[in-house]
Amino acid sequence: MSAARTGTLGAHTAGQLRRLCALTGLDPADTQTYADVLTTALGGAAGRPLDLPPPSGTFLSDDHTPVEFSLSFTAGAAPSLRVLLEPGCGAGSLERGGRTALAVVREMARRWDFSTERLDGLRDLLLPPAPHGPLALWIALELRRGGVPKVKVYLNPSASGPERAAHTVREALRRLGHERAFDALPPADGYPFLALDLGDWEAPRAKVYLMHRDLSATEAAGLARTAPLPPADGLAAFFRAVAGPAAERGLDRRPGLTCHAFTDPGSGRPSGFTLHIPVRDYVRHDGEALDRAAGVLTAHGIDPDPLVRALPALTARRPQDGVGLIAYLALAHQAGAPPRLTAYVSSEAYAVRSPVPARPAAEPVH
Ligand code: TRP
């Protein structure tokens, strides 16, 4: 399903960002700064009219918009707004896209005075010449007050070959000082991302994302490797509330992901665990996804109202008229911090996935 689309990719996504900034309490100066940062990072793709096809086939989002927003919630605090983007989306190839994105990271590092050393040391492994797909380099920005975002980069463990992904992750962790980290990871069916915090973080993380096919609520609760472990019943309850009936049979459509964050080189164990559920593949429409999100937020003592208001900040369509606006719901446990819930919300600059039709009433039997 797609409506007539006018304007440019940059204007569309910057407009969404401005409305989300307003509802998360960022002031007009910070909002202006972050809208400019997004537009600049998209480069030439920002000026691309929306009635042309997406600039790349990126899987950053389902409709290939190279931008996705997220709202991250902890009890008792205002939600924080983040934006994930693919700066190299307009470059024409994965290799050139990777180079473009790296240049954008370096420009951000100069502007906000942080070091790219941790990334530079991995370049041969994760940004090689002639890289394998499906991504090269994505950037996520946490849009803090003050106009200086926190920066994360997302890299592709399969860049040096899908069959080398496990080795690449092990070697990257080793270079980052986490010698024994790889052996602490639970079993997985794939390594979709390796992410690094760059810049002004109290404890910069190296994060390994694992893919798990047919994951069930009970299995998911057993995948954390932090000390102490997050409460297994809380993870299972989150999983059931988000995945619905699929929680027992397992996530048989898009797989669940776990993320293991390493901050302390000495310990050999991750200090953070996140469970990501692709809610969009387990609901009929976004009204249902929003109900599930509101349920888990409320269960954690968090007001769902900012998320409810985020949807009309993104699109004029009604939640029940499509599915995918809420892409993932995630529950994160980081040592020493309260649990955090994150909703990843789509730009839908190019397309809306149709809702799953309600099952037709049974034919009368004659
Ligand atoms: N769209 C991709 C996916 O569904 C990548 C992605 C974007 C993603 N945002 C995410 C993965 C948030 C996990 C969590 O896998």
Short mmCIF file of C-alpha atoms and ligand atoms in Angstrom, two decimals:
data_model
loop_
_atom_site.label_atom_id
_atom_site.label_comp_id
_atom_site.label_asym_id
_atom_site.label_seq_id
_atom_site.Cartn_x
_atom_site.Cartn_y
_atom_site.Cartn_z
CA MET A 1 0.00 0.00 0.00
CA SER A 2 1.40 3.43 -0.80
CA ALA A 3 -0.03 6.91 -0.88
CA ALA A 4 1.04 9.75 -3.18
CA ARG A 5 4.24 11.10 -1.65
CA THR A 6 5.47 14.65 -1.94
CA GLY A 7 8.54 16.50 -0.68
CA THR A 8 12.00 15.10 -0.10
CA LEU A 9 13.42 12.36 2.07
CA GLY A 10 15.29 14.97 4.12
CA ALA A 11 12.26 17.19 4.70
CA HIS A 12 10.06 14.20 5.55
CA THR A 13 12.42 12.67 8.13
CA ALA A 14 13.50 16.04 9.59
CA GLY A 15 9.82 16.93 10.07
CA GLN A 16 9.27 13.68 11.95
CA LEU A 17 12.37 14.33 14.02
CA ARG A 18 11.17 17.85 14.95
CA ARG A 19 7.78 16.58 16.09
CA LEU A 20 9.39 13.79 18.11
CA CYS A 21 11.85 16.28 19.68
CA ALA A 22 8.91 18.46 20.73
CA LEU A 23 7.12 15.60 22.42
CA THR A 24 10.23 14.41 24.26
CA GLY A 25 10.87 17.92 25.60
CA LEU A 26 13.91 19.00 23.57
CA ASP A 27 14.05 22.78 23.17
CA PRO A 28 13.81 24.56 19.79
CA ALA A 29 17.58 25.17 19.55
CA ASP A 30 18.45 21.49 20.11
CA THR A 31 15.65 20.48 17.77
CA GLN A 32 17.04 22.70 15.02
CA THR A 33 20.55 21.34 15.58
CA TYR A 34 19.40 17.72 15.38
CA ALA A 35 17.23 18.30 12.31
CA ASP A 36 20.30 19.79 10.58
CA VAL A 37 22.51 16.91 11.76
CA LEU A 38 20.10 14.37 10.26
CA THR A 39 19.83 16.22 6.96
CA THR A 40 23.60 16.66 6.69
CA ALA A 41 24.27 13.01 7.54
CA LEU A 42 21.93 11.86 4.77
CA GLY A 43 24.00 13.84 2.26
CA GLY A 44 22.62 14.05 -1.25
CA ALA A 45 19.85 11.56 -0.40
CA ALA A 46 18.21 14.26 1.75
CA GLY A 47 17.24 16.21 -1.36
CA ARG A 48 15.81 13.17 -3.13
CA PRO A 49 12.11 13.54 -3.99
CA LEU A 50 9.95 10.96 -2.25
CA ASP A 51 8.23 10.00 -5.47
CA LEU A 52 11.50 8.42 -6.62
CA PRO A 53 12.34 4.95 -5.29
CA PRO A 54 14.37 4.73 -2.05
CA PRO A 55 18.07 5.65 -2.47
CA SER A 56 19.18 2.09 -1.63
CA GLY A 57 17.73 -1.30 -0.84
CA THR A 58 18.77 -0.89 2.80
CA PHE A 59 17.15 -3.24 5.33
CA LEU A 60 17.50 -0.56 7.99
CA SER A 61 13.72 -0.38 7.70
CA ASP A 62 11.17 -2.52 5.88
CA ASP A 63 10.33 0.09 3.23
CA HIS A 64 14.04 0.99 2.73
CA THR A 65 13.82 4.39 4.40
CA PRO A 66 17.41 4.92 5.60
CA VAL A 67 16.14 6.40 8.89
CA GLU A 68 14.42 4.87 11.95
CA PHE A 69 13.56 6.54 15.25
CA SER A 70 13.37 5.05 18.71
CA LEU A 71 12.02 6.11 22.07
CA SER A 72 13.73 4.68 25.11
CA PHE A 73 11.94 4.63 28.46
CA THR A 74 12.95 4.09 32.08
CA ALA A 75 10.60 4.50 35.03
CA GLY A 76 10.65 7.98 36.50
CA ALA A 77 12.51 9.67 33.62
CA ALA A 78 11.51 11.43 30.40
CA PRO A 79 11.88 9.17 27.35
CA SER A 80 14.99 9.66 25.26
CA LEU A 81 14.82 10.03 21.51
CA ARG A 82 17.26 8.35 19.18
CA VAL A 83 17.65 8.15 15.43
CA LEU A 84 19.32 5.40 13.40
CA LEU A 85 20.46 6.23 9.88
CA GLU A 86 22.46 5.01 6.93
CA PRO A 87 24.60 7.94 5.79
CA GLY A 88 25.94 6.05 2.78
CA CYS A 89 22.50 5.23 1.37
CA GLY A 90 22.92 7.48 -1.65
CA ALA A 91 26.44 6.34 -2.56
CA GLY A 92 25.42 3.70 -5.11
CA SER A 93 27.30 0.68 -3.69
CA LEU A 94 27.95 -0.88 -0.32
CA GLU A 95 31.66 -0.13 -0.53
CA ARG A 96 31.18 3.54 -1.38
CA GLY A 97 28.37 3.72 1.16
CA GLY A 98 30.75 2.46 3.84
CA ARG A 99 33.35 5.06 2.92
CA THR A 100 30.74 7.82 2.92
CA ALA A 101 29.42 6.73 6.30
CA LEU A 102 32.94 6.60 7.74
CA ALA A 103 33.56 10.14 6.53
CA VAL A 104 30.33 11.22 8.23
CA VAL A 105 31.46 9.59 11.51
CA ARG A 106 34.83 11.36 11.24
CA GLU A 107 33.12 14.70 10.62
CA MET A 108 30.94 14.13 13.71
CA ALA A 109 34.07 13.22 15.69
CA ARG A 110 35.74 16.51 14.71
CA ARG A 111 32.63 18.53 15.45
CA TRP A 112 31.92 16.95 18.85
CA ASP A 113 35.51 16.20 19.70
CA PHE A 114 35.53 12.45 20.20
CA SER A 115 37.93 9.75 19.11
CA THR A 116 37.21 7.22 16.36
CA GLU A 117 40.15 5.07 17.43
CA ARG A 118 38.02 2.07 18.44
CA LEU A 119 36.40 2.06 15.01
CA ASP A 120 39.62 2.74 13.08
CA GLY A 121 41.22 -0.33 14.63
CA LEU A 122 38.51 -2.57 13.14
CA ARG A 123 38.45 -1.15 9.66
CA ASP A 124 40.20 -4.03 7.87
CA LEU A 125 37.80 -6.54 9.45
CA LEU A 126 34.51 -4.68 9.27
CA LEU A 127 34.95 -2.14 6.48
CA PRO A 128 37.15 -4.07 4.05
CA PRO A 129 37.46 -3.26 0.36
CA ALA A 130 34.76 -5.23 -1.53
CA PRO A 131 32.62 -5.82 1.58
CA HIS A 132 29.86 -8.42 1.82
CA GLY A 133 26.35 -7.22 2.70
CA PRO A 134 23.81 -6.59 3.91
CA LEU A 135 25.04 -3.33 5.51
CA ALA A 136 28.30 -1.40 5.78
CA LEU A 137 27.94 1.25 8.50
CA TRP A 138 24.94 2.74 10.25
CA ILE A 139 25.00 5.52 12.82
CA ALA A 140 22.67 5.97 15.77
CA LEU A 141 22.44 9.25 17.64
CA GLU A 142 20.94 9.74 21.09
CA LEU A 143 19.46 13.18 20.94
CA ARG A 144 20.34 14.57 24.35
CA ARG A 145 19.67 18.04 25.68
CA GLY A 146 22.44 20.48 24.78
CA GLY A 147 22.76 19.69 21.09
CA VAL A 148 25.60 17.16 21.37
CA PRO A 149 24.30 13.64 20.70
CA LYS A 150 25.76 10.38 21.93
CA VAL A 151 27.03 8.41 18.94
CA LYS A 152 26.91 4.69 18.19
CA VAL A 153 28.04 2.89 15.06
CA TYR A 154 26.63 -0.39 13.71
CA LEU A 155 28.88 -2.66 11.68
CA ASN A 156 28.41 -5.88 9.75
CA PRO A 157 30.10 -9.02 11.16
CA SER A 158 29.66 -10.61 7.70
CA ALA A 159 31.61 -7.84 5.97
CA SER A 160 34.65 -10.10 5.49
CA GLY A 161 32.41 -13.00 4.42
CA PRO A 162 29.31 -14.49 6.04
CA GLU A 163 31.18 -17.71 6.84
CA ARG A 164 33.72 -15.64 8.81
CA ALA A 165 31.17 -13.72 10.91
CA ALA A 166 31.87 -15.55 14.18
CA HIS A 167 35.61 -15.19 13.71
CA THR A 168 35.23 -11.51 12.86
CA VAL A 169 33.23 -10.86 16.03
CA ARG A 170 35.76 -12.74 18.16
CA GLU A 171 38.69 -10.84 16.65
CA ALA A 172 36.93 -7.46 16.91
CA LEU A 173 36.17 -8.05 20.59
CA ARG A 174 39.75 -9.11 21.20
CA ARG A 175 41.08 -5.92 19.59
CA LEU A 176 38.73 -3.89 21.75
CA GLY A 177 40.31 -5.47 24.82
CA HIS A 178 37.54 -8.01 25.47
CA GLU A 179 39.76 -11.09 25.10
CA ARG A 180 37.37 -13.63 26.55
CA ALA A 181 34.09 -12.00 25.61
CA PHE A 182 33.24 -14.15 22.61
CA ASP A 183 33.31 -17.33 24.69
CA ALA A 184 30.78 -15.81 27.08
CA LEU A 185 28.12 -15.48 24.38
CA PRO A 186 25.16 -17.88 24.26
CA PRO A 187 24.52 -20.07 21.19
CA ALA A 188 23.10 -18.20 18.18
CA ASP A 189 21.95 -18.67 14.59
CA GLY A 190 23.75 -15.60 13.32
CA TYR A 191 25.61 -12.37 14.08
CA PRO A 192 23.64 -9.52 12.47
CA PHE A 193 25.47 -6.51 14.01
CA LEU A 194 28.44 -5.37 16.03
CA ALA A 195 27.94 -1.93 17.58
CA LEU A 196 30.33 0.48 19.27
CA ASP A 197 29.70 3.49 21.45
CA LEU A 198 31.93 6.36 20.36
CA GLY A 199 32.57 9.57 22.24
CA ASP A 200 31.27 10.82 25.52
CA TRP A 201 29.97 7.67 27.27
CA GLU A 202 30.57 6.82 30.91
CA ALA A 203 31.32 3.21 29.96
CA PRO A 204 31.50 2.81 26.17
CA ARG A 205 30.07 -0.51 25.08
CA ALA A 206 30.97 -3.03 22.42
CA LYS A 207 27.66 -4.70 21.63
CA VAL A 208 27.20 -8.04 19.89
CA TYR A 209 23.78 -8.77 18.38
CA LEU A 210 22.77 -12.40 18.05
CA MET A 211 19.96 -13.84 15.97
CA HIS A 212 17.86 -16.72 17.33
CA ARG A 213 15.44 -18.66 15.13
CA ASP A 214 12.14 -19.91 16.55
CA LEU A 215 12.93 -18.31 19.90
CA SER A 216 10.36 -18.95 22.64
CA ALA A 217 9.73 -16.97 25.83
CA THR A 218 11.32 -19.65 27.99
CA GLU A 219 14.43 -19.92 25.82
CA ALA A 220 14.83 -16.14 25.60
CA ALA A 221 14.85 -15.83 29.36
CA GLY A 222 17.88 -18.16 29.44
CA LEU A 223 20.10 -16.25 27.00
CA ALA A 224 21.46 -13.54 29.29
CA ARG A 225 25.06 -13.96 30.45
CA THR A 226 25.41 -10.92 32.72
CA ALA A 227 26.21 -11.13 36.44
CA PRO A 228 23.84 -10.79 38.13
CA LEU A 229 21.37 -12.25 35.66
CA PRO A 230 18.28 -10.19 34.87
CA PRO A 231 15.13 -11.74 36.36
CA ALA A 232 14.10 -14.56 33.99
CA ASP A 233 10.41 -14.20 34.82
CA GLY A 234 10.51 -10.52 33.81
CA LEU A 235 12.08 -11.37 30.44
CA ALA A 236 9.57 -14.14 29.78
CA ALA A 237 6.64 -11.89 30.77
CA PHE A 238 7.91 -9.16 28.42
CA PHE A 239 8.29 -11.69 25.61
CA ARG A 240 4.74 -13.05 26.09
CA ALA A 241 3.19 -9.60 26.30
CA VAL A 242 4.93 -8.50 23.07
CA ALA A 243 4.82 -11.66 20.93
CA GLY A 244 1.35 -12.86 21.98
CA PRO A 245 0.52 -16.43 20.91
CA ALA A 246 3.90 -16.78 19.14
CA ALA A 247 5.67 -16.66 22.51
CA GLU A 248 5.08 -20.38 23.17
CA ARG A 249 5.51 -21.83 19.65
CA GLY A 250 8.50 -19.58 19.02
CA LEU A 251 9.13 -16.57 16.76
CA ASP A 252 8.62 -18.37 13.44
CA ARG A 253 8.48 -15.26 11.24
CA ARG A 254 11.16 -12.59 11.70
CA PRO A 255 13.57 -13.87 14.38
CA GLY A 256 14.20 -12.40 17.82
CA LEU A 257 17.57 -10.82 18.59
CA THR A 258 19.60 -10.54 21.75
CA CYS A 259 22.29 -7.96 22.36
CA HIS A 260 25.21 -8.50 24.70
CA ALA A 261 27.06 -5.37 25.82
CA PHE A 262 30.67 -5.53 26.99
CA THR A 263 32.09 -2.66 29.02
CA ASP A 264 34.57 -4.21 31.43
CA PRO A 265 37.54 -5.88 29.69
CA GLY A 266 38.64 -7.71 32.83
CA SER A 267 35.42 -9.51 33.60
CA GLY A 268 35.02 -11.63 30.46
CA ARG A 269 31.27 -11.25 30.87
CA PRO A 270 28.78 -8.87 29.33
CA SER A 271 27.40 -6.13 31.58
CA GLY A 272 24.26 -5.63 29.52
CA PHE A 273 21.57 -7.78 27.96
CA THR A 274 18.79 -6.69 25.61
CA LEU A 275 15.98 -8.75 24.13
CA HIS A 276 14.58 -7.42 20.83
CA ILE A 277 11.19 -8.67 19.61
CA PRO A 278 10.14 -7.74 16.04
CA VAL A 279 6.56 -7.05 17.16
CA ARG A 280 5.49 -6.02 13.65
CA ASP A 281 5.57 -9.61 12.43
CA TYR A 282 3.37 -10.87 15.27
CA VAL A 283 0.44 -8.45 15.18
CA ARG A 284 -2.31 -7.71 12.66
CA HIS A 285 -1.86 -3.94 12.72
CA ASP A 286 -0.17 -1.14 14.61
CA GLY A 287 -3.16 -0.63 16.89
CA GLU A 288 -2.40 -4.07 18.28
CA ALA A 289 1.36 -3.33 18.43
CA LEU A 290 0.64 -0.11 20.34
CA ASP A 291 -1.60 -1.97 22.82
CA ARG A 292 1.18 -4.49 23.46
CA ALA A 293 3.76 -1.72 23.87
CA ALA A 294 1.49 0.21 26.24
CA GLY A 295 0.98 -3.01 28.23
CA VAL A 296 4.68 -3.63 28.80
CA LEU A 297 5.40 0.03 29.54
CA THR A 298 2.61 0.18 32.10
CA ALA A 299 3.80 -3.09 33.67
CA HIS A 300 7.18 -1.38 34.21
CA GLY A 301 5.61 1.69 35.81
CA ILE A 302 6.11 3.83 32.69
CA ASP A 303 3.52 6.17 31.16
CA PRO A 304 2.88 5.04 27.55
CA ASP A 305 1.52 8.46 26.54
CA PRO A 306 4.72 9.68 24.75
CA LEU A 307 4.64 6.57 22.55
CA VAL A 308 0.93 7.00 21.87
CA ARG A 309 1.68 10.56 20.76
CA ALA A 310 4.75 9.53 18.75
CA LEU A 311 2.67 7.67 16.19
CA PRO A 312 0.73 10.73 14.93
CA ALA A 313 4.07 12.63 14.97
CA LEU A 314 5.25 10.14 12.33
CA THR A 315 2.22 9.62 10.14
CA ALA A 316 -1.32 10.81 9.49
CA ARG A 317 -2.61 7.27 8.97
CA ARG A 318 -4.51 5.46 11.69
CA PRO A 319 -2.55 2.71 13.52
CA GLN A 320 -5.05 0.05 12.44
CA ASP A 321 -4.52 0.92 8.77
CA GLY A 322 -1.04 -0.56 8.53
CA VAL A 323 1.59 -2.63 10.30
CA GLY A 324 5.26 -1.87 10.87
CA LEU A 325 5.16 1.59 12.38
CA ILE A 326 6.32 -0.06 15.62
CA ALA A 327 9.10 -2.30 14.31
CA TYR A 328 10.67 -3.72 17.47
CA LEU A 329 10.10 -3.60 21.19
CA ALA A 330 13.14 -4.21 23.35
CA LEU A 331 13.84 -4.76 27.05
CA ALA A 332 17.37 -3.88 28.21
CA HIS A 333 19.12 -4.69 31.46
CA GLN A 334 22.44 -2.93 32.07
CA ALA A 335 24.34 -3.58 35.32
CA GLY A 336 23.62 -0.87 37.85
CA ALA A 337 20.77 0.71 35.86
CA PRO A 338 16.99 0.26 36.00
CA PRO A 339 15.41 -1.79 33.16
CA ARG A 340 14.88 0.15 29.94
CA LEU A 341 12.17 -0.37 27.33
CA THR A 342 12.68 0.83 23.78
CA ALA A 343 10.19 1.17 20.94
CA TYR A 344 11.69 1.40 17.43
CA VAL A 345 9.37 3.40 15.21
CA SER A 346 9.44 3.66 11.44
CA SER A 347 9.51 6.64 9.14
CA GLU A 348 7.44 4.95 6.41
CA ALA A 349 8.77 7.52 3.96
CA TYR A 350 8.18 5.11 1.07
CA ALA A 351 5.57 2.50 1.93
CA VAL A 352 3.14 1.21 4.51
CA ARG A 353 2.69 -2.53 4.96
CA SER A 354 -1.00 -3.48 4.79
CA PRO A 355 -2.59 -4.82 7.95
CA VAL A 356 -3.33 -8.54 8.18
CA PRO A 357 -7.05 -8.92 7.40
CA ALA A 358 -9.22 -10.14 10.24
CA ARG A 359 -10.10 -13.79 9.69
CA PRO A 360 -13.34 -13.89 7.68
CA ALA A 361 -16.38 -15.25 9.45
CA ALA A 362 -16.87 -18.97 8.75
CA GLU A 363 -19.04 -19.77 5.71
CA PRO A 364 -22.47 -20.90 6.80
CA VAL A 365 -22.86 -24.67 6.30
CA HIS A 366 -25.86 -25.69 4.17
N1 TRP B 1 15.36 -3.37 10.06
C1 TRP B 1 16.37 -4.31 10.49
C2 TRP B 1 15.72 -5.49 11.21
O1 TRP B 1 14.52 -5.53 11.32
C3 TRP B 1 17.47 -3.69 11.33
C4 TRP B 1 17.00 -2.94 12.53
C5 TRP B 1 16.58 -1.65 12.53
C6 TRP B 1 16.91 -3.40 13.87
N2 TRP B 1 16.24 -1.28 13.81
C7 TRP B 1 16.41 -2.32 14.64
C8 TRP B 1 17.20 -4.60 14.52
C9 TRP B 1 16.16 -2.43 16.01
C10 TRP B 1 16.94 -4.72 15.88
C11 TRP B 1 16.43 -3.64 16.62
O2 TRP B 1 16.38 -6.40 11.65
#
